[in-house]
Amino acid sequence: MRNPFPSARDRAARKLMRIRGKVADLDRQLAVLDEQLMFLSQVESDAQTDAVVAGHDVAAREHRAARSDLDRTRRQRDEVKAARDRLLLEQDTLLEQMLD
C-alpha cells in the first residue's frame, strides 16, 4: 500500500523523475529545431543570393520571408533551451537538497 504521507525525499525523487522526462522532451525538441535551423539557414542563404543576383522585389520579398522564418526558429530554439536550462537548475537544486 502506498504511503499517504510521502517523505520530502520521496516527493523530491518523484519531482526529479518528472524533470528528467521534461528535459528529455526538450532535448528532442532541440534536436528537431537544430535540424530545422540548418535547413532554414541554407534556404535563407539561397534566397539572399537570389535577391542579390535577380535584383527584383519578388526575390527580395522571398529573402525577407526566409530570414523571418530563420529568426523565428532561432527565437523558438532559444526559448526551448532556456526552459531546459531552468529545469536543469531546478534538478540541481533538488539534488543538493536531497544530499543535505
Coordinates of N, CA and C in Angstrom, one line a residue:
M1 N 0.8 -1.2 0.0 CA 0.0 0.0 0.0 C 0.9 1.3 0.0
R2 N 0.4 2.2 -0.7 CA 1.2 3.5 -0.9 C 1.1 4.3 0.4
N3 N 2.2 4.9 0.8 CA 2.2 5.7 2.0 C 1.4 7.0 1.7
P4 N 0.4 7.3 2.5 CA -0.4 8.5 2.2 C 0.4 9.8 2.6
F5 N 1.5 9.7 3.3 CA 2.3 10.8 3.7 C 3.7 10.6 3.2
P6 N 4.0 10.8 2.0 CA 5.3 10.6 1.5 C 6.3 11.5 2.1
S7 N 7.5 11.1 2.3 CA 8.6 11.9 2.8 C 9.0 13.0 1.8
A8 N 9.7 14.0 2.3 CA 10.2 15.0 1.5 C 11.2 14.4 0.4
R9 N 11.9 13.4 0.8 CA 12.8 12.8 -0.1 C 12.1 12.1 -1.2
D10 N 11.0 11.4 -0.9 CA 10.1 10.7 -1.9 C 9.5 11.7 -2.8
R11 N 9.0 12.8 -2.3 CA 8.5 13.9 -3.2 C 9.5 14.5 -4.1
A12 N 10.7 14.7 -3.6 CA 11.8 15.2 -4.4 C 12.2 14.2 -5.5
A13 N 12.2 12.9 -5.1 CA 12.6 11.9 -6.1 C 11.6 11.8 -7.2
R14 N 10.3 11.9 -6.9 CA 9.2 12.0 -7.9 C 9.4 13.2 -8.8
K15 N 9.6 14.3 -8.2 CA 9.8 15.6 -8.9 C 11.0 15.5 -9.9
L16 N 12.1 14.8 -9.4 CA 13.3 14.6 -10.2 C 12.9 13.8 -11.4
M17 N 12.1 12.8 -11.2 CA 11.7 11.9 -12.4 C 10.9 12.7 -13.4
R18 N 10.0 13.6 -12.9 CA 9.2 14.4 -13.8 C 10.1 15.4 -14.6
I19 N 11.1 16.0 -13.9 CA 12.0 16.9 -14.5 C 12.8 16.1 -15.6
R20 N 13.3 15.0 -15.2 CA 14.1 14.2 -16.2 C 13.3 13.9 -17.5
G21 N 12.0 13.6 -17.3 CA 11.2 13.4 -18.5 C 11.0 14.7 -19.3
K22 N 10.8 15.8 -18.7 CA 10.7 17.1 -19.4 C 12.0 17.4 -20.1
V23 N 13.1 17.2 -19.4 CA 14.4 17.6 -20.0 C 14.6 16.7 -21.3
A24 N 14.3 15.4 -21.2 CA 14.4 14.5 -22.4 C 13.5 15.0 -23.5
D25 N 12.3 15.5 -23.2 CA 11.4 16.0 -24.2 C 12.0 17.3 -24.9
L26 N 12.5 18.1 -24.0 CA 13.1 19.4 -24.5 C 14.4 19.1 -25.4
D27 N 15.1 18.0 -25.0 CA 16.3 17.6 -25.8 C 15.9 17.2 -27.2
R28 N 14.8 16.5 -27.2 CA 14.3 16.0 -28.6 C 13.8 17.3 -29.4
Q29 N 13.1 18.2 -28.7 CA 12.7 19.4 -29.4 C 13.9 20.2 -29.9
L30 N 15.0 20.3 -29.1 CA 16.2 21.0 -29.5 C 16.8 20.3 -30.7
A31 N 16.8 19.0 -30.8 CA 17.4 18.3 -31.9 C 16.7 18.6 -33.2
V32 N 15.3 18.6 -33.1 CA 14.5 18.9 -34.3 C 14.7 20.4 -34.7
L33 N 14.8 21.3 -33.7 CA 15.0 22.7 -34.0 C 16.4 22.9 -34.7
D34 N 17.4 22.2 -34.2 CA 18.7 22.3 -34.8 C 18.7 21.9 -36.2
E35 N 18.0 20.8 -36.5 CA 17.9 20.4 -37.9 C 17.1 21.4 -38.8
Q36 N 16.1 22.0 -38.2 CA 15.3 23.0 -38.9 C 16.2 24.2 -39.2
L37 N 17.0 24.6 -38.2 CA 17.8 25.8 -38.3 C 18.9 25.6 -39.4
M38 N 19.4 24.4 -39.5 CA 20.4 24.1 -40.6 C 19.7 24.2 -42.0
F39 N 18.5 23.7 -42.1 CA 17.8 23.8 -43.3 C 17.4 25.2 -43.7
L40 N 16.8 25.9 -42.7 CA 16.4 27.3 -42.9 C 17.5 28.2 -43.2
S41 N 18.7 27.9 -42.6 CA 19.8 28.8 -42.8 C 20.3 28.6 -44.3
Q42 N 20.2 27.4 -44.8 CA 20.5 27.2 -46.2 C 19.5 27.9 -47.2
V43 N 18.2 27.8 -46.8 CA 17.2 28.4 -47.6 C 17.4 29.9 -47.6
E44 N 17.7 30.5 -46.4 CA 17.9 32.0 -46.3 C 19.1 32.4 -47.1
S45 N 20.1 31.6 -47.1 CA 21.4 31.9 -47.8 C 21.1 31.9 -49.3
D46 N 20.4 30.9 -49.8 CA 20.0 30.8 -51.2 C 19.1 31.9 -51.6
A47 N 18.1 32.3 -50.8 CA 17.2 33.4 -51.1 C 18.0 34.7 -51.1
Q48 N 19.0 34.9 -50.2 CA 19.8 36.1 -50.3 C 20.6 36.2 -51.6
T49 N 21.2 35.1 -52.0 CA 21.9 35.1 -53.2 C 21.0 35.4 -54.4
D50 N 19.8 34.8 -54.4 CA 18.8 35.1 -55.5 C 18.4 36.5 -55.5
A51 N 18.3 37.1 -54.3 CA 17.8 38.5 -54.2 C 18.9 39.4 -54.8
V52 N 20.2 39.1 -54.5 CA 21.3 39.9 -55.0 C 21.4 39.8 -56.5
V53 N 21.4 38.5 -57.0 CA 21.5 38.3 -58.4 C 20.4 38.8 -59.2
A54 N 19.1 38.5 -58.7 CA 18.0 38.9 -59.5 C 17.7 40.4 -59.4
G55 N 17.9 40.9 -58.2 CA 17.7 42.3 -58.0 C 16.3 42.8 -58.2
H56 N 15.3 42.0 -58.0 CA 13.9 42.5 -58.1 C 13.1 42.3 -56.8
D57 N 12.0 42.9 -56.7 CA 11.2 42.9 -55.5 C 10.7 41.5 -55.0
V58 N 10.4 40.6 -56.0 CA 9.9 39.3 -55.6 C 11.0 38.5 -54.9
A59 N 12.2 38.6 -55.4 CA 13.4 37.9 -54.8 C 13.7 38.5 -53.4
A60 N 13.6 39.8 -53.3 CA 13.9 40.5 -52.0 C 12.8 40.1 -51.0
R61 N 11.6 40.0 -51.4 CA 10.5 39.6 -50.5 C 10.7 38.1 -50.1
E62 N 11.1 37.3 -51.0 CA 11.3 35.9 -50.6 C 12.5 35.8 -49.6
H63 N 13.5 36.7 -49.8 CA 14.6 36.7 -48.9 C 14.2 37.1 -47.5
R64 N 13.4 38.2 -47.4 CA 12.8 38.6 -46.1 C 12.0 37.6 -45.4
A65 N 11.2 36.8 -46.2 CA 10.4 35.8 -45.6 C 11.3 34.6 -45.1
A66 N 12.3 34.3 -45.8 CA 13.2 33.2 -45.4 C 14.0 33.7 -44.1
R67 N 14.4 34.9 -44.1 CA 15.1 35.5 -42.9 C 14.2 35.5 -41.7
S68 N 12.9 35.8 -41.9 CA 11.9 35.9 -40.9 C 11.7 34.5 -40.3
D69 N 11.6 33.5 -41.2 CA 11.4 32.1 -40.7 C 12.7 31.6 -39.9
L70 N 13.8 32.0 -40.4 CA 15.1 31.6 -39.7 C 15.1 32.3 -38.3
D71 N 14.8 33.6 -38.2 CA 14.8 34.3 -37.0 C 13.8 33.7 -36.0
R72 N 12.6 33.4 -36.5 CA 11.6 32.9 -35.6 C 12.0 31.5 -35.0
T73 N 12.6 30.7 -35.9 CA 13.0 29.4 -35.4 C 14.2 29.5 -34.4
R74 N 15.1 30.5 -34.6 CA 16.1 30.8 -33.6 C 15.6 31.2 -32.3
R75 N 14.6 32.1 -32.3 CA 13.9 32.5 -31.1 C 13.3 31.3 -30.4
Q76 N 12.6 30.5 -31.1 CA 11.9 29.3 -30.6 C 13.0 28.4 -29.9
R77 N 14.1 28.2 -30.6 CA 15.2 27.3 -30.0 C 15.7 27.9 -28.7
D78 N 15.9 29.2 -28.8 CA 16.4 29.9 -27.5 C 15.4 29.7 -26.4
E79 N 14.1 29.8 -26.7 CA 13.1 29.6 -25.6 C 13.1 28.2 -25.1
V80 N 13.2 27.2 -25.9 CA 13.3 25.8 -25.5 C 14.6 25.6 -24.7
K81 N 15.7 26.1 -25.2 CA 17.0 26.0 -24.4 C 16.9 26.6 -23.1
A82 N 16.3 27.8 -23.0 CA 16.1 28.5 -21.7 C 15.3 27.6 -20.7
A83 N 14.2 27.1 -21.2 CA 13.3 26.2 -20.4 C 14.1 25.0 -19.9
R84 N 14.9 24.4 -20.8 CA 15.7 23.2 -20.4 C 16.7 23.7 -19.3
D85 N 17.4 24.8 -19.5 CA 18.3 25.3 -18.5 C 17.7 25.5 -17.2
R86 N 16.5 26.1 -17.2 CA 15.8 26.3 -15.9 C 15.5 24.9 -15.2
L87 N 15.1 24.0 -16.0 CA 14.8 22.6 -15.4 C 16.0 22.0 -14.8
L88 N 17.1 22.1 -15.6 CA 18.4 21.6 -15.1 C 18.8 22.2 -13.8
L89 N 18.6 23.5 -13.7 CA 18.9 24.2 -12.4 C 18.0 23.8 -11.3
E90 N 16.7 23.6 -11.6 CA 15.8 23.1 -10.6 C 16.2 21.6 -10.1
Q91 N 16.7 20.8 -11.1 CA 17.1 19.5 -10.8 C 18.4 19.5 -9.9
D92 N 19.3 20.4 -10.2 CA 20.5 20.5 -9.4 C 20.1 20.9 -7.9
T93 N 19.2 21.9 -7.8 CA 18.7 22.3 -6.5 C 18.1 21.2 -5.7
L94 N 17.3 20.4 -6.4 CA 16.6 19.3 -5.7 C 17.7 18.2 -5.3
L95 N 18.6 18.0 -6.1 CA 19.7 17.0 -5.8 C 20.5 17.5 -4.6
E96 N 20.8 18.8 -4.5 CA 21.5 19.3 -3.4 C 20.7 19.2 -2.1
Q97 N 19.4 19.4 -2.2 CA 18.5 19.3 -1.0 C 18.5 17.9 -0.5
M98 N 18.5 16.9 -1.5 CA 18.4 15.5 -1.1 C 19.7 15.1 -0.4
L99 N 20.8 15.7 -0.8 CA 22.1 15.3 -0.2 C 22.3 15.9 1.2
D100 N 21.6 17.0 1.5 CA 21.7 17.6 2.8 C 21.1 16.8 3.9

